[in-house]
mmCIF file of C-alpha atoms and ligand atoms in Angstrom:
data_model
loop_
_atom_site.group_PDB
_atom_site.id
_atom_site.type_symbol
_atom_site.label_atom_id
_atom_site.label_comp_id
_atom_site.label_asym_id
_atom_site.label_seq_id
_atom_site.Cartn_x
_atom_site.Cartn_y
_atom_site.Cartn_z
ATOM 1 C CA UNK A 288 0.000 0.000 0.000
ATOM 2 C CA UNK A 289 1.392 3.399 -0.992
ATOM 3 C CA UNK A 290 1.113 5.773 1.944
ATOM 4 C CA UNK A 291 2.863 8.691 0.272
ATOM 5 C CA UNK A 292 0.994 11.984 0.318
ATOM 6 C CA UNK A 293 0.014 13.152 -3.175
ATOM 7 C CA UNK A 294 1.543 16.326 -4.670
ATOM 8 C CA UNK A 295 -1.937 17.935 -4.560
ATOM 9 C CA UNK A 296 -2.294 17.193 -0.860
ATOM 10 C CA UNK A 297 1.240 18.529 -0.151
ATOM 11 C CA UNK A 298 0.366 21.746 -1.985
ATOM 12 C CA UNK A 299 -2.978 22.094 -0.183
ATOM 13 C CA UNK A 300 -1.380 21.632 3.247
ATOM 14 C CA UNK A 301 1.355 24.102 2.349
ATOM 15 C CA UNK A 302 -1.067 26.796 1.187
ATOM 16 C CA UNK A 303 -3.111 26.408 4.386
ATOM 17 C CA UNK A 304 0.032 26.727 6.502
ATOM 18 C CA UNK A 305 1.226 29.842 4.688
ATOM 19 C CA UNK A 306 -2.205 31.439 5.205
ATOM 20 C CA UNK A 307 -2.034 30.591 8.919
ATOM 21 C CA UNK A 308 1.477 32.099 9.264
ATOM 22 C CA UNK A 309 0.147 35.220 7.530
ATOM 23 C CA UNK A 310 -2.980 35.455 9.728
ATOM 24 C CA UNK A 311 -0.831 35.019 12.844
ATOM 25 C CA UNK A 312 1.425 37.885 11.736
ATOM 26 C CA UNK A 313 4.561 35.716 11.482
ATOM 27 C CA UNK A 314 4.655 36.340 7.753
ATOM 28 C CA UNK A 315 4.034 40.084 7.608
ATOM 29 C CA UNK A 316 4.589 41.149 4.030
ATOM 30 C CA UNK A 317 2.929 40.170 0.791
ATOM 31 C CA UNK A 318 6.413 39.661 -0.695
ATOM 32 C CA UNK A 319 7.438 37.010 1.862
ATOM 33 C CA UNK A 320 4.011 35.356 1.521
ATOM 34 C CA UNK A 321 4.461 35.134 -2.250
ATOM 35 C CA UNK A 322 7.985 33.732 -1.848
ATOM 36 C CA UNK A 323 6.726 31.025 0.551
ATOM 37 C CA UNK A 324 3.980 30.085 -1.908
ATOM 38 C CA UNK A 325 6.413 29.991 -4.823
ATOM 39 C CA UNK A 326 8.947 27.731 -3.060
ATOM 40 C CA UNK A 327 7.312 25.297 -0.608
ATOM 41 C CA UNK A 328 9.653 23.699 1.939
ATOM 42 C CA UNK A 329 8.679 20.194 0.749
ATOM 43 C CA UNK A 330 10.768 20.763 -2.404
ATOM 44 C CA UNK A 331 13.904 21.085 -0.239
ATOM 45 C CA UNK A 332 13.749 17.992 1.981
ATOM 46 C CA UNK A 333 14.241 14.304 1.289
ATOM 47 C CA UNK A 334 11.148 12.472 0.073
ATOM 48 C CA UNK A 335 10.509 10.756 3.415
ATOM 49 C CA UNK A 336 10.174 14.156 5.174
ATOM 50 C CA UNK A 337 7.967 15.870 2.567
ATOM 51 C CA UNK A 338 4.712 15.139 4.364
ATOM 52 C CA UNK A 339 6.051 16.953 7.456
ATOM 53 C CA UNK A 340 7.274 20.044 5.594
ATOM 54 C CA UNK A 341 4.209 22.131 6.557
ATOM 55 C CA UNK A 342 4.780 21.519 10.294
ATOM 56 C CA UNK A 343 6.407 24.509 11.964
ATOM 57 C CA UNK A 344 9.519 22.722 13.242
ATOM 58 C CA UNK A 345 13.052 22.178 11.959
ATOM 59 C CA UNK A 346 13.424 19.094 9.747
ATOM 60 C CA UNK A 347 16.478 16.864 9.238
ATOM 61 C CA UNK A 348 18.597 17.274 6.122
ATOM 62 C CA UNK A 349 21.657 15.099 5.339
ATOM 63 C CA UNK A 350 24.811 15.105 7.482
ATOM 64 C CA UNK A 351 23.005 15.757 10.789
ATOM 65 C CA UNK A 352 21.976 19.300 9.826
ATOM 66 C CA UNK A 353 18.516 20.878 9.750
ATOM 67 C CA UNK A 354 16.325 23.112 7.646
ATOM 68 C CA UNK A 355 14.911 25.705 10.051
ATOM 69 C CA UNK A 356 11.340 25.950 11.322
ATOM 70 C CA UNK A 357 8.885 27.941 9.202
ATOM 71 C CA UNK A 358 8.447 30.799 11.687
ATOM 72 C CA UNK A 359 12.225 31.242 12.046
ATOM 73 C CA UNK A 360 12.767 31.545 8.304
ATOM 74 C CA UNK A 361 9.827 33.965 7.962
ATOM 75 C CA UNK A 362 11.009 36.115 10.880
ATOM 76 C CA UNK A 363 14.558 36.410 9.503
ATOM 77 C CA UNK A 364 13.333 37.256 5.996
ATOM 78 C CA UNK A 365 11.037 39.965 7.392
ATOM 79 C CA UNK A 366 13.826 41.392 9.595
ATOM 80 C CA UNK A 367 16.172 41.474 6.592
ATOM 81 C CA UNK A 368 13.772 43.803 4.724
ATOM 82 C CA UNK A 369 14.734 42.374 1.363
ATOM 83 C CA UNK A 370 13.759 44.074 -1.853
ATOM 84 C CA UNK A 371 14.558 43.778 -5.520
ATOM 85 C CA UNK A 372 18.157 44.286 -6.514
ATOM 86 C CA UNK A 373 19.851 43.848 -3.113
ATOM 87 C CA UNK A 374 23.154 41.978 -3.083
ATOM 88 C CA UNK A 375 22.698 39.176 -0.532
ATOM 89 C CA UNK A 376 25.104 36.637 0.944
ATOM 90 C CA UNK A 377 23.751 33.733 2.970
ATOM 91 C CA UNK A 378 26.010 31.665 5.221
ATOM 92 C CA UNK A 379 24.785 28.085 5.759
ATOM 93 C CA UNK A 380 23.044 26.871 2.589
ATOM 94 C CA UNK A 381 21.771 23.611 4.102
ATOM 95 C CA UNK A 382 18.851 22.532 1.914
ATOM 96 C CA UNK A 383 18.897 25.681 -0.261
ATOM 97 C CA UNK A 384 15.328 26.611 0.804
ATOM 98 C CA UNK A 385 16.119 29.937 2.453
ATOM 99 C CA UNK A 386 18.370 30.898 -0.480
ATOM 100 C CA UNK A 387 15.500 30.148 -2.889
ATOM 101 C CA UNK A 388 13.183 32.404 -0.870
ATOM 102 C CA UNK A 389 15.809 35.166 -0.811
ATOM 103 C CA UNK A 390 16.236 34.887 -4.580
ATOM 104 C CA UNK A 391 12.481 35.332 -5.067
ATOM 105 C CA UNK A 392 12.597 38.496 -2.939
ATOM 106 C CA UNK A 393 15.662 40.144 -4.500
ATOM 107 C CA UNK A 394 15.198 38.811 -8.046
ATOM 108 C CA UNK A 395 18.906 38.909 -8.732
ATOM 109 C CA UNK A 396 21.898 36.652 -8.061
ATOM 110 C CA UNK A 397 22.189 35.313 -4.502
ATOM 111 C CA UNK A 398 25.387 33.839 -3.052
ATOM 112 C CA UNK A 399 25.228 31.192 -0.353
ATOM 113 C CA UNK A 400 28.154 29.396 1.308
ATOM 114 C CA UNK A 401 28.057 25.844 2.712
ATOM 115 C CA UNK A 402 30.923 24.009 4.427
ATOM 116 C CA UNK A 403 29.680 20.407 4.002
ATOM 117 C CA UNK A 404 30.271 19.166 0.414
ATOM 118 C CA UNK A 405 27.378 16.670 0.584
ATOM 119 C CA UNK A 406 25.011 19.553 1.398
ATOM 120 C CA UNK A 407 26.425 21.669 -1.440
ATOM 121 C CA UNK A 408 25.296 18.888 -3.784
ATOM 122 C CA UNK A 409 21.966 18.402 -1.942
ATOM 123 C CA UNK A 410 21.138 22.122 -2.167
ATOM 124 C CA UNK A 411 22.190 22.405 -5.810
ATOM 125 C CA UNK A 412 19.954 19.472 -6.698
ATOM 126 C CA UNK A 413 16.988 20.884 -4.764
ATOM 127 C CA UNK A 414 17.430 24.318 -6.329
ATOM 128 C CA UNK A 415 17.656 22.900 -9.820
ATOM 129 C CA UNK A 416 14.578 20.730 -9.347
ATOM 130 C CA UNK A 417 12.658 23.713 -7.943
ATOM 131 C CA UNK A 418 13.652 25.752 -11.006
ATOM 132 C CA UNK A 419 15.772 28.327 -9.134
ATOM 133 C CA UNK A 420 18.418 29.735 -11.457
ATOM 134 C CA UNK A 421 19.927 32.721 -9.657
ATOM 135 C CA UNK A 422 21.309 31.064 -6.496
ATOM 136 C CA UNK A 423 25.030 30.270 -6.476
ATOM 137 C CA UNK A 424 26.044 27.675 -3.902
ATOM 138 C CA UNK A 425 29.676 28.242 -2.900
ATOM 139 C CA UNK A 426 31.529 25.438 -1.102
ATOM 140 C CA UNK A 427 33.700 26.638 1.787
ATOM 141 C CA UNK A 428 33.966 28.334 5.162
ATOM 142 C CA UNK A 429 31.347 31.072 5.295
ATOM 143 C CA UNK A 430 32.871 32.663 8.411
ATOM 144 C CA UNK A 431 35.302 34.236 5.903
ATOM 145 C CA UNK A 432 32.385 35.573 3.847
ATOM 146 C CA UNK A 433 32.672 35.521 0.075
ATOM 147 C CA UNK A 434 34.980 38.403 -0.976
ATOM 148 C CA UNK A 435 34.536 38.089 -4.796
ATOM 149 C CA UNK A 436 30.973 39.488 -4.654
ATOM 150 C CA UNK A 437 31.385 41.849 -1.645
ATOM 151 C CA UNK A 438 30.264 44.327 -0.450
ATOM 152 C CA UNK A 439 26.786 43.056 0.442
ATOM 153 C CA UNK A 440 23.539 44.848 1.297
ATOM 154 C CA UNK A 441 22.556 41.918 3.480
ATOM 155 C CA UNK A 442 24.420 39.020 5.057
ATOM 156 C CA UNK A 443 22.159 36.368 6.562
ATOM 157 C CA UNK A 444 23.804 33.741 8.763
ATOM 158 C CA UNK A 445 21.707 30.637 9.446
ATOM 159 C CA UNK A 446 24.030 28.923 11.952
ATOM 160 C CA UNK A 447 24.971 29.925 15.504
ATOM 161 C CA UNK A 448 28.276 31.788 15.994
ATOM 162 C CA UNK A 449 30.341 32.246 19.186
ATOM 163 C CA UNK A 450 30.977 35.854 18.112
ATOM 164 C CA UNK A 451 30.408 38.055 15.059
ATOM 165 C CA UNK A 452 32.993 37.044 12.403
ATOM 166 C CA UNK A 453 35.029 40.127 11.496
ATOM 167 C CA UNK A 454 35.186 39.318 7.725
ATOM 168 C CA UNK A 455 31.372 39.499 7.562
ATOM 169 C CA UNK A 456 31.371 42.978 9.093
ATOM 170 C CA UNK A 457 34.076 44.043 6.634
ATOM 171 C CA UNK A 458 32.082 42.706 3.662
ATOM 172 C CA UNK A 459 28.916 44.602 4.621
ATOM 173 C CA UNK A 460 28.057 47.822 2.732
ATOM 174 C CA UNK A 461 27.507 51.016 4.698
ATOM 175 C CA UNK A 462 23.734 51.002 5.253
ATOM 176 C CA UNK A 463 23.781 47.179 5.047
ATOM 177 C CA UNK A 464 22.494 44.663 7.589
ATOM 178 C CA UNK A 465 23.947 41.489 9.046
ATOM 179 C CA UNK A 466 21.585 38.977 10.665
ATOM 180 C CA UNK A 467 23.368 36.496 12.893
ATOM 181 C CA UNK A 468 22.613 34.201 15.834
ATOM 182 C CA UNK A 469 25.357 34.621 18.475
ATOM 183 C CA UNK A 470 25.702 32.599 21.671
ATOM 184 C CA UNK A 471 26.160 28.988 22.773
ATOM 185 C CA UNK A 472 27.199 25.883 20.851
ATOM 186 C CA UNK A 473 23.947 24.045 20.036
ATOM 187 C CA UNK A 474 22.291 25.976 22.877
ATOM 188 C CA UNK A 475 20.297 29.138 22.757
ATOM 189 C CA UNK A 476 21.718 32.035 20.841
ATOM 190 C CA UNK A 477 20.500 35.594 20.500
ATOM 191 C CA UNK A 478 19.556 36.694 17.029
ATOM 192 C CA UNK A 479 21.209 40.046 16.236
ATOM 193 C CA UNK A 480 20.416 42.487 13.485
ATOM 194 C CA UNK A 481 23.596 44.512 13.011
ATOM 195 C CA UNK A 482 23.375 47.593 10.856
ATOM 196 C CA UNK A 483 26.429 49.327 9.441
ATOM 197 C CA UNK A 484 25.590 53.019 9.435
ATOM 198 C CA UNK A 485 26.516 55.164 6.411
ATOM 199 C CA UNK A 486 29.442 56.408 8.580
ATOM 200 C CA UNK A 487 30.634 52.816 9.053
ATOM 201 C CA UNK A 488 29.590 52.473 12.716
ATOM 202 C CA UNK A 489 27.762 49.357 13.943
ATOM 203 C CA UNK A 490 24.278 49.540 15.445
ATOM 204 C CA UNK A 491 23.313 46.246 17.102
ATOM 205 C CA UNK A 492 19.760 45.166 17.908
ATOM 206 C CA UNK A 493 18.981 41.957 19.755
ATOM 207 C CA UNK A 494 15.822 40.330 18.418
ATOM 208 C CA UNK A 495 15.509 37.431 20.889
ATOM 209 C CA UNK A 496 16.379 33.785 21.606
ATOM 210 C CA UNK A 497 16.876 31.255 18.800
ATOM 211 C CA UNK A 498 18.451 27.777 18.465
ATOM 212 C CA UNK A 499 20.644 27.058 15.441
ATOM 213 C CA UNK A 500 23.234 24.387 14.642
ATOM 214 C CA UNK A 501 26.809 25.676 15.161
ATOM 215 C CA UNK A 502 28.681 27.881 12.693
ATOM 216 C CA UNK A 503 31.949 25.985 12.335
ATOM 217 C CA UNK A 504 34.993 27.657 10.814
ATOM 218 C CA UNK A 505 38.019 29.892 11.201
ATOM 219 C CA UNK A 506 35.962 32.754 12.690
ATOM 220 C CA UNK A 507 33.335 30.495 14.268
ATOM 221 C CA UNK A 508 33.371 27.386 16.420
ATOM 222 C CA UNK A 509 36.306 25.027 15.950
ATOM 223 C CA UNK A 510 34.990 21.790 14.324
HETATM 224 N N1 SAM B 843 19.602 27.983 5.499
HETATM 225 C C1 SAM B 843 19.479 26.547 5.526
HETATM 226 C C2 SAM B 843 18.280 26.054 4.759
HETATM 227 O O1 SAM B 843 17.525 26.867 4.208
HETATM 228 O O2 SAM B 843 18.120 24.845 4.688
HETATM 229 C C3 SAM B 843 19.520 25.961 6.918
HETATM 230 C C4 SAM B 843 20.829 26.130 7.534
HETATM 231 S S1 SAM B 843 21.283 24.941 8.736
HETATM 232 C C5 SAM B 843 20.339 25.475 10.118
HETATM 233 C C6 SAM B 843 22.943 25.534 9.033
HETATM 234 C C7 SAM B 843 23.921 25.206 7.920
HETATM 235 O O3 SAM B 843 25.117 25.955 8.160
HETATM 236 C C8 SAM B 843 24.328 23.739 7.864
HETATM 237 O O4 SAM B 843 24.095 23.239 6.591
HETATM 238 C C9 SAM B 843 25.812 23.789 8.178
HETATM 239 O O5 SAM B 843 26.571 22.806 7.516
HETATM 240 C C10 SAM B 843 26.188 25.182 7.703
HETATM 241 N N2 SAM B 843 27.437 25.748 8.249
HETATM 242 C C11 SAM B 843 27.949 25.665 9.508
HETATM 243 N N3 SAM B 843 29.113 26.330 9.576
HETATM 244 C C12 SAM B 843 29.347 26.860 8.353
HETATM 245 C C13 SAM B 843 30.383 27.669 7.784
HETATM 246 N N4 SAM B 843 31.439 28.093 8.485
HETATM 247 N N5 SAM B 843 30.283 28.026 6.495
HETATM 248 C C14 SAM B 843 29.227 27.611 5.734
HETATM 249 N N6 SAM B 843 28.223 26.852 6.204
HETATM 250 C C15 SAM B 843 28.275 26.487 7.496
#
């Protein structure tokens, strides 16, 4: 007996969930709502997890990593205030889902760095199958940023750092924003929105508690 949920049912559940997130005020903008509808999370997880993709919790992806919960992704996208044309760097590609959403919001090339080669391949496959053409998955240590395409309007880090990596601050444009969870290893972190003022000063705002997998690298946790 085939117990797999049909594509129609997956889509129906997803649309209902997006409407609920919108009604609850977690998704605030029409742009983020449209991006969620365009790229459902079930396209970015392994087949056996697809039927759970509408549940607002992190889901496993290969190599012991996770794709974040729906509310977390929505909150970070809203805080980032993305709009067409912004130059965005994401650190921690994972499944590629968040990068796909970013690409829908900025409608230009998006750069995303992932340290685990197996996940680079996983994300590239997911992105290709979802029809996303403007996301570039870069293998490597994202704590060093990605200098070839700097400076960035936004840098969005989706793993927990012990401290703010200096290269990311350097690669941020004046007027740009860095979103980064900072705190404990696999414990709670605080999500910070760090704005570089036009004069090059840093203005830090703490959003609240979050729980991300560790950011491992030269300017992060030692692996
Ligand atoms: N944004 C992802 C998505 O949409 O699926 C979820 C990210 S997952 C919570 C965190 C990811 O950060 C993992 O895939 C992990 O391998 C990656 N990571 C950890 N340290 C990293 C580093 N220094 N550079 C790049 N990626 C890193």
